[in-house]
């Protein structure tokens, strides 16, 4: 695979951190964004560039792109991975809980894509990968805002894939199920246990298992794959 410039949002740990490590070890120029969690030394020691960026703020996204391009060149592989939850039942959900989750998980993908796309189009090459969630397909009580934001990524990807395919840019979605990250633990032991009990493989995924799927979609070998929604969930949402 040719050496590429990669930007991964939410790359301090979890799926984003695992992916950053894989792509850096493969020889790519990798940049990650983080908001609250500092990037571990094990990642920066691989030459990964870390940028503090609140992706709910479009100005910070634009500024981060400028810095990445100055240091590494135009972004050729964009992975919109960062996300947040503000769980509560719809009857109790206030406007802020809705707006913040939609802005962070969905609207940020629009702003990230707008920054990356012009130079991908000019180069006639690009990979855009959105990280959705099994919640978008099967639903979880108390996560209406999160599910809506992650389902929106699927609609965004499939429409965009049709727009840019002629420029050799692919747009795909990876749909993780239960993954052993801090976001899963926030659900609480009872919800996690219930979810794992529904997974045919009877365990949560390691972040690396999701990262391997994203790495493939970012590769030259995946050049004929676009508009795909790829579940990496141990069979949890089978049939949805």
PDB file of C-alpha atoms in Angstrom:
ATOM      1  CA  UNK A   1       0.000   0.000   0.000  1.00  0.00           C
ATOM      2  CA  UNK A   2       1.273   3.462  -0.901  1.00  0.00           C
ATOM      3  CA  UNK A   3       2.184   5.768   1.965  1.00  0.00           C
ATOM      4  CA  UNK A   4      -0.795   8.015   2.730  1.00  0.00           C
ATOM      5  CA  UNK A   5      -1.705  10.868   5.056  1.00  0.00           C
ATOM      6  CA  UNK A   6      -4.366   9.766   7.516  1.00  0.00           C
ATOM      7  CA  UNK A   7      -6.569  11.740   9.904  1.00  0.00           C
ATOM      8  CA  UNK A   8      -8.448   9.832  12.605  1.00  0.00           C
ATOM      9  CA  UNK A   9     -10.781  11.675  14.962  1.00  0.00           C
ATOM     10  CA  UNK A  10     -10.996  10.361  18.504  1.00  0.00           C
ATOM     11  CA  UNK A  11      -7.597   8.726  18.150  1.00  0.00           C
ATOM     12  CA  UNK A  12      -6.316   8.962  21.713  1.00  0.00           C
ATOM     13  CA  UNK A  13      -7.527   5.519  22.720  1.00  0.00           C
ATOM     14  CA  UNK A  14     -10.065   2.806  21.935  1.00  0.00           C
ATOM     15  CA  UNK A  15     -10.826   2.074  18.274  1.00  0.00           C
ATOM     16  CA  UNK A  16      -9.136   5.256  17.055  1.00  0.00           C
ATOM     17  CA  UNK A  17      -5.962   4.583  19.008  1.00  0.00           C
ATOM     18  CA  UNK A  18      -5.788   0.980  17.805  1.00  0.00           C
ATOM     19  CA  UNK A  19      -6.269   2.091  14.199  1.00  0.00           C
ATOM     20  CA  UNK A  20      -3.658   4.847  14.505  1.00  0.00           C
ATOM     21  CA  UNK A  21      -1.142   2.280  15.712  1.00  0.00           C
ATOM     22  CA  UNK A  22      -1.912  -0.145  12.859  1.00  0.00           C
ATOM     23  CA  UNK A  23      -1.612   2.508  10.161  1.00  0.00           C
ATOM     24  CA  UNK A  24       1.525   4.077  11.637  1.00  0.00           C
ATOM     25  CA  UNK A  25       3.185   0.663  11.806  1.00  0.00           C
ATOM     26  CA  UNK A  26       2.214   0.169   8.149  1.00  0.00           C
ATOM     27  CA  UNK A  27       4.231   3.285   7.288  1.00  0.00           C
ATOM     28  CA  UNK A  28       1.530   5.929   6.870  1.00  0.00           C
ATOM     29  CA  UNK A  29       1.664   9.522   8.091  1.00  0.00           C
ATOM     30  CA  UNK A  30      -0.953   9.460  10.841  1.00  0.00           C
ATOM     31  CA  UNK A  31      -2.624  12.335  12.652  1.00  0.00           C
ATOM     32  CA  UNK A  32      -5.214  11.928  15.391  1.00  0.00           C
ATOM     33  CA  UNK A  33      -7.498  14.341  17.172  1.00  0.00           C
ATOM     34  CA  UNK A  34      -8.427  14.242  20.820  1.00  0.00           C
ATOM     35  CA  UNK A  35     -10.627  16.359  23.060  1.00  0.00           C
ATOM     36  CA  UNK A  36     -10.223  15.241  26.675  1.00  0.00           C
ATOM     37  CA  UNK A  37      -8.027  12.136  26.653  1.00  0.00           C
ATOM     38  CA  UNK A  38      -4.334  12.767  26.057  1.00  0.00           C
ATOM     39  CA  UNK A  39      -2.688  10.587  23.443  1.00  0.00           C
ATOM     40  CA  UNK A  40      -0.618   7.814  24.987  1.00  0.00           C
ATOM     41  CA  UNK A  41       3.157   7.833  24.633  1.00  0.00           C
ATOM     42  CA  UNK A  42       2.975   4.447  22.917  1.00  0.00           C
ATOM     43  CA  UNK A  43       1.255   6.202  19.993  1.00  0.00           C
ATOM     44  CA  UNK A  44       3.362   9.356  19.823  1.00  0.00           C
ATOM     45  CA  UNK A  45       6.509   7.210  19.937  1.00  0.00           C
ATOM     46  CA  UNK A  46       5.387   5.776  16.578  1.00  0.00           C
ATOM     47  CA  UNK A  47       5.506   9.260  15.070  1.00  0.00           C
ATOM     48  CA  UNK A  48       1.754   9.828  15.276  1.00  0.00           C
ATOM     49  CA  UNK A  49       0.835  13.516  15.316  1.00  0.00           C
ATOM     50  CA  UNK A  50      -1.780  14.506  17.905  1.00  0.00           C
ATOM     51  CA  UNK A  51      -4.015  17.582  17.664  1.00  0.00           C
ATOM     52  CA  UNK A  52      -6.375  18.804  20.351  1.00  0.00           C
ATOM     53  CA  UNK A  53      -9.692  19.452  18.638  1.00  0.00           C
ATOM     54  CA  UNK A  54     -13.307  19.644  19.731  1.00  0.00           C
ATOM     55  CA  UNK A  55     -14.982  18.225  16.635  1.00  0.00           C
ATOM     56  CA  UNK A  56     -18.314  19.759  17.598  1.00  0.00           C
ATOM     57  CA  UNK A  57     -16.730  23.110  16.655  1.00  0.00           C
ATOM     58  CA  UNK A  58     -16.357  23.575  12.866  1.00  0.00           C
ATOM     59  CA  UNK A  59     -13.752  26.306  13.335  1.00  0.00           C
ATOM     60  CA  UNK A  60     -11.527  23.947  15.309  1.00  0.00           C
ATOM     61  CA  UNK A  61     -11.947  21.316  12.574  1.00  0.00           C
ATOM     62  CA  UNK A  62     -10.843  23.806   9.904  1.00  0.00           C
ATOM     63  CA  UNK A  63      -7.865  24.914  11.997  1.00  0.00           C
ATOM     64  CA  UNK A  64      -6.842  21.301  12.613  1.00  0.00           C
ATOM     65  CA  UNK A  65      -6.955  20.494   8.910  1.00  0.00           C
ATOM     66  CA  UNK A  66      -4.654  23.422   8.206  1.00  0.00           C
ATOM     67  CA  UNK A  67      -2.163  22.172  10.788  1.00  0.00           C
ATOM     68  CA  UNK A  68      -2.297  18.591   9.497  1.00  0.00           C
ATOM     69  CA  UNK A  69      -1.759  19.747   5.916  1.00  0.00           C
ATOM     70  CA  UNK A  70       1.164  21.952   6.941  1.00  0.00           C
ATOM     71  CA  UNK A  71       2.887  19.071   8.728  1.00  0.00           C
ATOM     72  CA  UNK A  72       1.866  16.014   6.702  1.00  0.00           C
ATOM     73  CA  UNK A  73       0.211  17.133   3.478  1.00  0.00           C
ATOM     74  CA  UNK A  74      -3.400  16.776   2.272  1.00  0.00           C
ATOM     75  CA  UNK A  75      -5.536  14.219   4.089  1.00  0.00           C
ATOM     76  CA  UNK A  76      -6.002  11.181   1.855  1.00  0.00           C
ATOM     77  CA  UNK A  77      -7.683   8.862   4.360  1.00  0.00           C
ATOM     78  CA  UNK A  78     -10.288  10.336   6.707  1.00  0.00           C
ATOM     79  CA  UNK A  79     -11.718   8.242   9.529  1.00  0.00           C
ATOM     80  CA  UNK A  80     -14.540   9.951  11.443  1.00  0.00           C
ATOM     81  CA  UNK A  81     -14.410   7.896  14.609  1.00  0.00           C
ATOM     82  CA  UNK A  82     -14.937  10.291  17.525  1.00  0.00           C
ATOM     83  CA  UNK A  83     -18.310  10.221  19.224  1.00  0.00           C
ATOM     84  CA  UNK A  84     -20.182  10.813  22.439  1.00  0.00           C
ATOM     85  CA  UNK A  85     -23.285   9.673  24.296  1.00  0.00           C
ATOM     86  CA  UNK A  86     -25.787  11.471  26.507  1.00  0.00           C
ATOM     87  CA  UNK A  87     -28.162   8.671  27.358  1.00  0.00           C
ATOM     88  CA  UNK A  88     -31.654   9.149  28.712  1.00  0.00           C
ATOM     89  CA  UNK A  89     -35.184   8.160  27.782  1.00  0.00           C
ATOM     90  CA  UNK A  90     -36.851  10.391  25.205  1.00  0.00           C
ATOM     91  CA  UNK A  91     -39.409  11.631  27.746  1.00  0.00           C
ATOM     92  CA  UNK A  92     -36.537  13.046  29.805  1.00  0.00           C
ATOM     93  CA  UNK A  93     -34.231  14.119  26.978  1.00  0.00           C
ATOM     94  CA  UNK A  94     -33.688  17.858  26.766  1.00  0.00           C
ATOM     95  CA  UNK A  95     -32.686  19.849  23.702  1.00  0.00           C
ATOM     96  CA  UNK A  96     -29.057  20.084  24.828  1.00  0.00           C
ATOM     97  CA  UNK A  97     -28.652  16.297  25.071  1.00  0.00           C
ATOM     98  CA  UNK A  98     -30.053  15.945  21.567  1.00  0.00           C
ATOM     99  CA  UNK A  99     -28.095  18.792  19.972  1.00  0.00           C
ATOM    100  CA  UNK A 100     -24.701  17.910  21.476  1.00  0.00           C
ATOM    101  CA  UNK A 101     -24.838  14.273  20.386  1.00  0.00           C
ATOM    102  CA  UNK A 102     -26.028  15.096  16.856  1.00  0.00           C
ATOM    103  CA  UNK A 103     -23.426  17.855  16.505  1.00  0.00           C
ATOM    104  CA  UNK A 104     -20.545  15.687  17.730  1.00  0.00           C
ATOM    105  CA  UNK A 105     -21.434  12.410  16.032  1.00  0.00           C
ATOM    106  CA  UNK A 106     -23.083  13.482  12.777  1.00  0.00           C
ATOM    107  CA  UNK A 107     -22.619  17.165  11.966  1.00  0.00           C
ATOM    108  CA  UNK A 108     -18.881  16.882  12.629  1.00  0.00           C
ATOM    109  CA  UNK A 109     -18.674  14.263   9.878  1.00  0.00           C
ATOM    110  CA  UNK A 110     -20.125  16.814   7.459  1.00  0.00           C
ATOM    111  CA  UNK A 111     -17.526  19.427   8.438  1.00  0.00           C
ATOM    112  CA  UNK A 112     -14.643  16.924   8.349  1.00  0.00           C
ATOM    113  CA  UNK A 113     -15.704  15.696   4.926  1.00  0.00           C
ATOM    114  CA  UNK A 114     -16.057  19.233   3.570  1.00  0.00           C
ATOM    115  CA  UNK A 115     -12.457  19.933   4.602  1.00  0.00           C
ATOM    116  CA  UNK A 116     -11.017  16.711   3.176  1.00  0.00           C
ATOM    117  CA  UNK A 117     -13.002  16.315  -0.030  1.00  0.00           C
ATOM    118  CA  UNK A 118     -11.697  19.113  -2.298  1.00  0.00           C
ATOM    119  CA  UNK A 119      -8.116  17.819  -2.284  1.00  0.00           C
ATOM    120  CA  UNK A 120      -9.251  14.204  -2.603  1.00  0.00           C
ATOM    121  CA  UNK A 121     -11.242  15.186  -5.692  1.00  0.00           C
ATOM    122  CA  UNK A 122      -8.246  17.019  -7.120  1.00  0.00           C
ATOM    123  CA  UNK A 123      -5.973  14.021  -6.492  1.00  0.00           C
ATOM    124  CA  UNK A 124      -8.515  11.513  -7.859  1.00  0.00           C
ATOM    125  CA  UNK A 125      -8.003   9.331  -4.776  1.00  0.00           C
ATOM    126  CA  UNK A 126      -9.460   9.175  -1.302  1.00  0.00           C
ATOM    127  CA  UNK A 127     -10.873   7.036   1.462  1.00  0.00           C
ATOM    128  CA  UNK A 128     -13.621   8.267   3.784  1.00  0.00           C
ATOM    129  CA  UNK A 129     -14.737   5.934   6.546  1.00  0.00           C
ATOM    130  CA  UNK A 130     -17.396   6.722   9.122  1.00  0.00           C
ATOM    131  CA  UNK A 131     -17.632   4.739  12.349  1.00  0.00           C
ATOM    132  CA  UNK A 132     -21.292   4.152  13.139  1.00  0.00           C
ATOM    133  CA  UNK A 133     -22.797   1.806  15.740  1.00  0.00           C
ATOM    134  CA  UNK A 134     -25.023  -1.242  15.975  1.00  0.00           C
ATOM    135  CA  UNK A 135     -27.442   1.070  17.810  1.00  0.00           C
ATOM    136  CA  UNK A 136     -28.229   2.660  14.428  1.00  0.00           C
ATOM    137  CA  UNK A 137     -29.608  -0.663  13.205  1.00  0.00           C
ATOM    138  CA  UNK A 138     -31.209  -2.378  16.192  1.00  0.00           C
ATOM    139  CA  UNK A 139     -31.748   0.409  18.737  1.00  0.00           C
ATOM    140  CA  UNK A 140     -31.121   0.620  22.456  1.00  0.00           C
ATOM    141  CA  UNK A 141     -33.566   2.213  24.893  1.00  0.00           C
ATOM    142  CA  UNK A 142     -32.219   5.516  26.188  1.00  0.00           C
ATOM    143  CA  UNK A 143     -30.040   6.128  23.127  1.00  0.00           C
ATOM    144  CA  UNK A 144     -32.441   7.755  20.674  1.00  0.00           C
ATOM    145  CA  UNK A 145     -30.087  10.692  20.113  1.00  0.00           C
ATOM    146  CA  UNK A 146     -27.043   8.439  19.699  1.00  0.00           C
ATOM    147  CA  UNK A 147     -28.884   6.005  17.415  1.00  0.00           C
ATOM    148  CA  UNK A 148     -30.159   8.835  15.225  1.00  0.00           C
ATOM    149  CA  UNK A 149     -26.694  10.338  14.889  1.00  0.00           C
ATOM    150  CA  UNK A 150     -25.109   7.019  13.952  1.00  0.00           C
ATOM    151  CA  UNK A 151     -27.898   6.135  11.506  1.00  0.00           C
ATOM    152  CA  UNK A 152     -27.363   9.508   9.860  1.00  0.00           C
ATOM    153  CA  UNK A 153     -23.788   8.532   9.032  1.00  0.00           C
ATOM    154  CA  UNK A 154     -25.085   5.651   6.923  1.00  0.00           C
ATOM    155  CA  UNK A 155     -27.315   7.920   4.839  1.00  0.00           C
ATOM    156  CA  UNK A 156     -24.508  10.445   4.492  1.00  0.00           C
ATOM    157  CA  UNK A 157     -22.020   7.797   3.346  1.00  0.00           C
ATOM    158  CA  UNK A 158     -24.246   6.178   0.748  1.00  0.00           C
ATOM    159  CA  UNK A 159     -25.278   9.449  -0.875  1.00  0.00           C
ATOM    160  CA  UNK A 160     -21.714  10.765  -0.840  1.00  0.00           C
ATOM    161  CA  UNK A 161     -20.367   7.494  -2.255  1.00  0.00           C
ATOM    162  CA  UNK A 162     -22.494   8.038  -5.365  1.00  0.00           C
ATOM    163  CA  UNK A 163     -21.311  11.629  -5.717  1.00  0.00           C
ATOM    164  CA  UNK A 164     -17.571  10.986  -5.618  1.00  0.00           C
ATOM    165  CA  UNK A 165     -17.100   7.482  -7.051  1.00  0.00           C
ATOM    166  CA  UNK A 166     -16.025   8.860 -10.437  1.00  0.00           C
ATOM    167  CA  UNK A 167     -13.063  10.510  -8.680  1.00  0.00           C
ATOM    168  CA  UNK A 168     -11.848   7.173  -7.256  1.00  0.00           C
ATOM    169  CA  UNK A 169     -12.930   8.173  -3.753  1.00  0.00           C
ATOM    170  CA  UNK A 170     -14.637   5.486  -1.700  1.00  0.00           C
ATOM    171  CA  UNK A 171     -16.977   6.151   1.208  1.00  0.00           C
ATOM    172  CA  UNK A 172     -17.840   3.360   3.634  1.00  0.00           C
ATOM    173  CA  UNK A 173     -19.245   2.778   7.109  1.00  0.00           C
ATOM    174  CA  UNK A 174     -18.016   0.398   9.785  1.00  0.00           C
ATOM    175  CA  UNK A 175     -20.646  -0.612  12.328  1.00  0.00           C
ATOM    176  CA  UNK A 176     -19.158  -1.903  15.578  1.00  0.00           C
ATOM    177  CA  UNK A 177     -21.245  -3.682  18.176  1.00  0.00           C
ATOM    178  CA  UNK A 178     -20.124  -3.973  21.788  1.00  0.00           C
ATOM    179  CA  UNK A 179     -16.466  -2.949  21.969  1.00  0.00           C
ATOM    180  CA  UNK A 180     -14.337  -3.060  25.091  1.00  0.00           C
ATOM    181  CA  UNK A 181     -13.891   0.704  25.466  1.00  0.00           C
ATOM    182  CA  UNK A 182     -14.791   3.360  28.029  1.00  0.00           C
ATOM    183  CA  UNK A 183     -17.960   4.187  26.055  1.00  0.00           C
ATOM    184  CA  UNK A 184     -19.256   0.652  26.568  1.00  0.00           C
ATOM    185  CA  UNK A 185     -18.537   0.721  30.288  1.00  0.00           C
ATOM    186  CA  UNK A 186     -20.593   3.921  30.662  1.00  0.00           C
ATOM    187  CA  UNK A 187     -23.712   1.863  29.852  1.00  0.00           C
ATOM    188  CA  UNK A 188     -23.368   0.059  33.184  1.00  0.00           C
ATOM    189  CA  UNK A 189     -22.736  -3.577  34.021  1.00  0.00           C
ATOM    190  CA  UNK A 190     -26.357  -4.660  33.611  1.00  0.00           C
ATOM    191  CA  UNK A 191     -26.761  -3.253  30.075  1.00  0.00           C
ATOM    192  CA  UNK A 192     -23.345  -4.526  28.997  1.00  0.00           C
ATOM    193  CA  UNK A 193     -24.072  -8.012  30.304  1.00  0.00           C
ATOM    194  CA  UNK A 194     -27.418  -8.037  28.513  1.00  0.00           C
ATOM    195  CA  UNK A 195     -25.834  -6.921  25.229  1.00  0.00           C
ATOM    196  CA  UNK A 196     -23.000  -9.443  25.395  1.00  0.00           C
ATOM    197  CA  UNK A 197     -25.562 -12.141  26.090  1.00  0.00           C
ATOM    198  CA  UNK A 198     -27.185 -11.411  22.717  1.00  0.00           C
ATOM    199  CA  UNK A 199     -23.911 -11.646  20.765  1.00  0.00           C
ATOM    200  CA  UNK A 200     -23.456 -15.004  19.021  1.00  0.00           C
ATOM    201  CA  UNK A 201     -19.706 -14.869  19.704  1.00  0.00           C
ATOM    202  CA  UNK A 202     -20.521 -14.201  23.384  1.00  0.00           C
ATOM    203  CA  UNK A 203     -18.004 -11.414  24.004  1.00  0.00           C
ATOM    204  CA  UNK A 204     -17.288  -7.775  23.319  1.00  0.00           C
ATOM    205  CA  UNK A 205     -14.806  -6.926  20.585  1.00  0.00           C
ATOM    206  CA  UNK A 206     -11.266  -5.817  21.163  1.00  0.00           C
ATOM    207  CA  UNK A 207     -10.725  -2.344  19.600  1.00  0.00           C
ATOM    208  CA  UNK A 208      -8.093  -3.872  17.310  1.00  0.00           C
ATOM    209  CA  UNK A 209     -10.733  -6.130  15.740  1.00  0.00           C
ATOM    210  CA  UNK A 210     -12.644  -3.052  14.590  1.00  0.00           C
ATOM    211  CA  UNK A 211      -9.423  -1.325  13.536  1.00  0.00           C
ATOM    212  CA  UNK A 212      -8.461  -4.195  11.213  1.00  0.00           C
ATOM    213  CA  UNK A 213     -11.751  -3.795   9.321  1.00  0.00           C
ATOM    214  CA  UNK A 214     -11.215  -0.043   8.938  1.00  0.00           C
ATOM    215  CA  UNK A 215      -7.618  -0.601   7.840  1.00  0.00           C
ATOM    216  CA  UNK A 216      -8.843  -2.870   5.041  1.00  0.00           C
ATOM    217  CA  UNK A 217     -11.422  -0.346   3.803  1.00  0.00           C
ATOM    218  CA  UNK A 218      -8.672   2.297   3.775  1.00  0.00           C
ATOM    219  CA  UNK A 219      -6.381   0.131   1.663  1.00  0.00           C
ATOM    220  CA  UNK A 220      -5.706  -0.041  -2.061  1.00  0.00           C
ATOM    221  CA  UNK A 221      -7.140  -3.568  -2.016  1.00  0.00           C
ATOM    222  CA  UNK A 222     -10.566  -2.131  -1.137  1.00  0.00           C
ATOM    223  CA  UNK A 223     -10.680   0.142  -4.176  1.00  0.00           C
ATOM    224  CA  UNK A 224     -13.826  -1.531  -5.550  1.00  0.00           C
ATOM    225  CA  UNK A 225     -15.776  -1.253  -2.292  1.00  0.00           C
ATOM    226  CA  UNK A 226     -17.901   1.844  -1.724  1.00  0.00           C
ATOM    227  CA  UNK A 227     -21.233   2.630  -0.095  1.00  0.00           C
ATOM    228  CA  UNK A 228     -20.838  -0.441   2.111  1.00  0.00           C
ATOM    229  CA  UNK A 229     -22.125  -0.740   5.683  1.00  0.00           C
ATOM    230  CA  UNK A 230     -19.849  -3.309   7.298  1.00  0.00           C
ATOM    231  CA  UNK A 231     -20.976  -4.787  10.640  1.00  0.00           C
ATOM    232  CA  UNK A 232     -18.149  -5.832  12.941  1.00  0.00           C
ATOM    233  CA  UNK A 233     -20.308  -6.917  15.835  1.00  0.00           C
ATOM    234  CA  UNK A 234     -19.873 -10.620  16.489  1.00  0.00           C
ATOM    235  CA  UNK A 235     -23.242 -11.245  14.864  1.00  0.00           C
ATOM    236  CA  UNK A 236     -25.214  -9.001  17.237  1.00  0.00           C
ATOM    237  CA  UNK A 237     -27.299  -7.234  14.577  1.00  0.00           C
ATOM    238  CA  UNK A 238     -27.572 -10.201  12.240  1.00  0.00           C
ATOM    239  CA  UNK A 239     -30.658  -9.786  10.076  1.00  0.00           C
ATOM    240  CA  UNK A 240     -31.120  -6.054  10.650  1.00  0.00           C
TER     241      UNK A 240
END
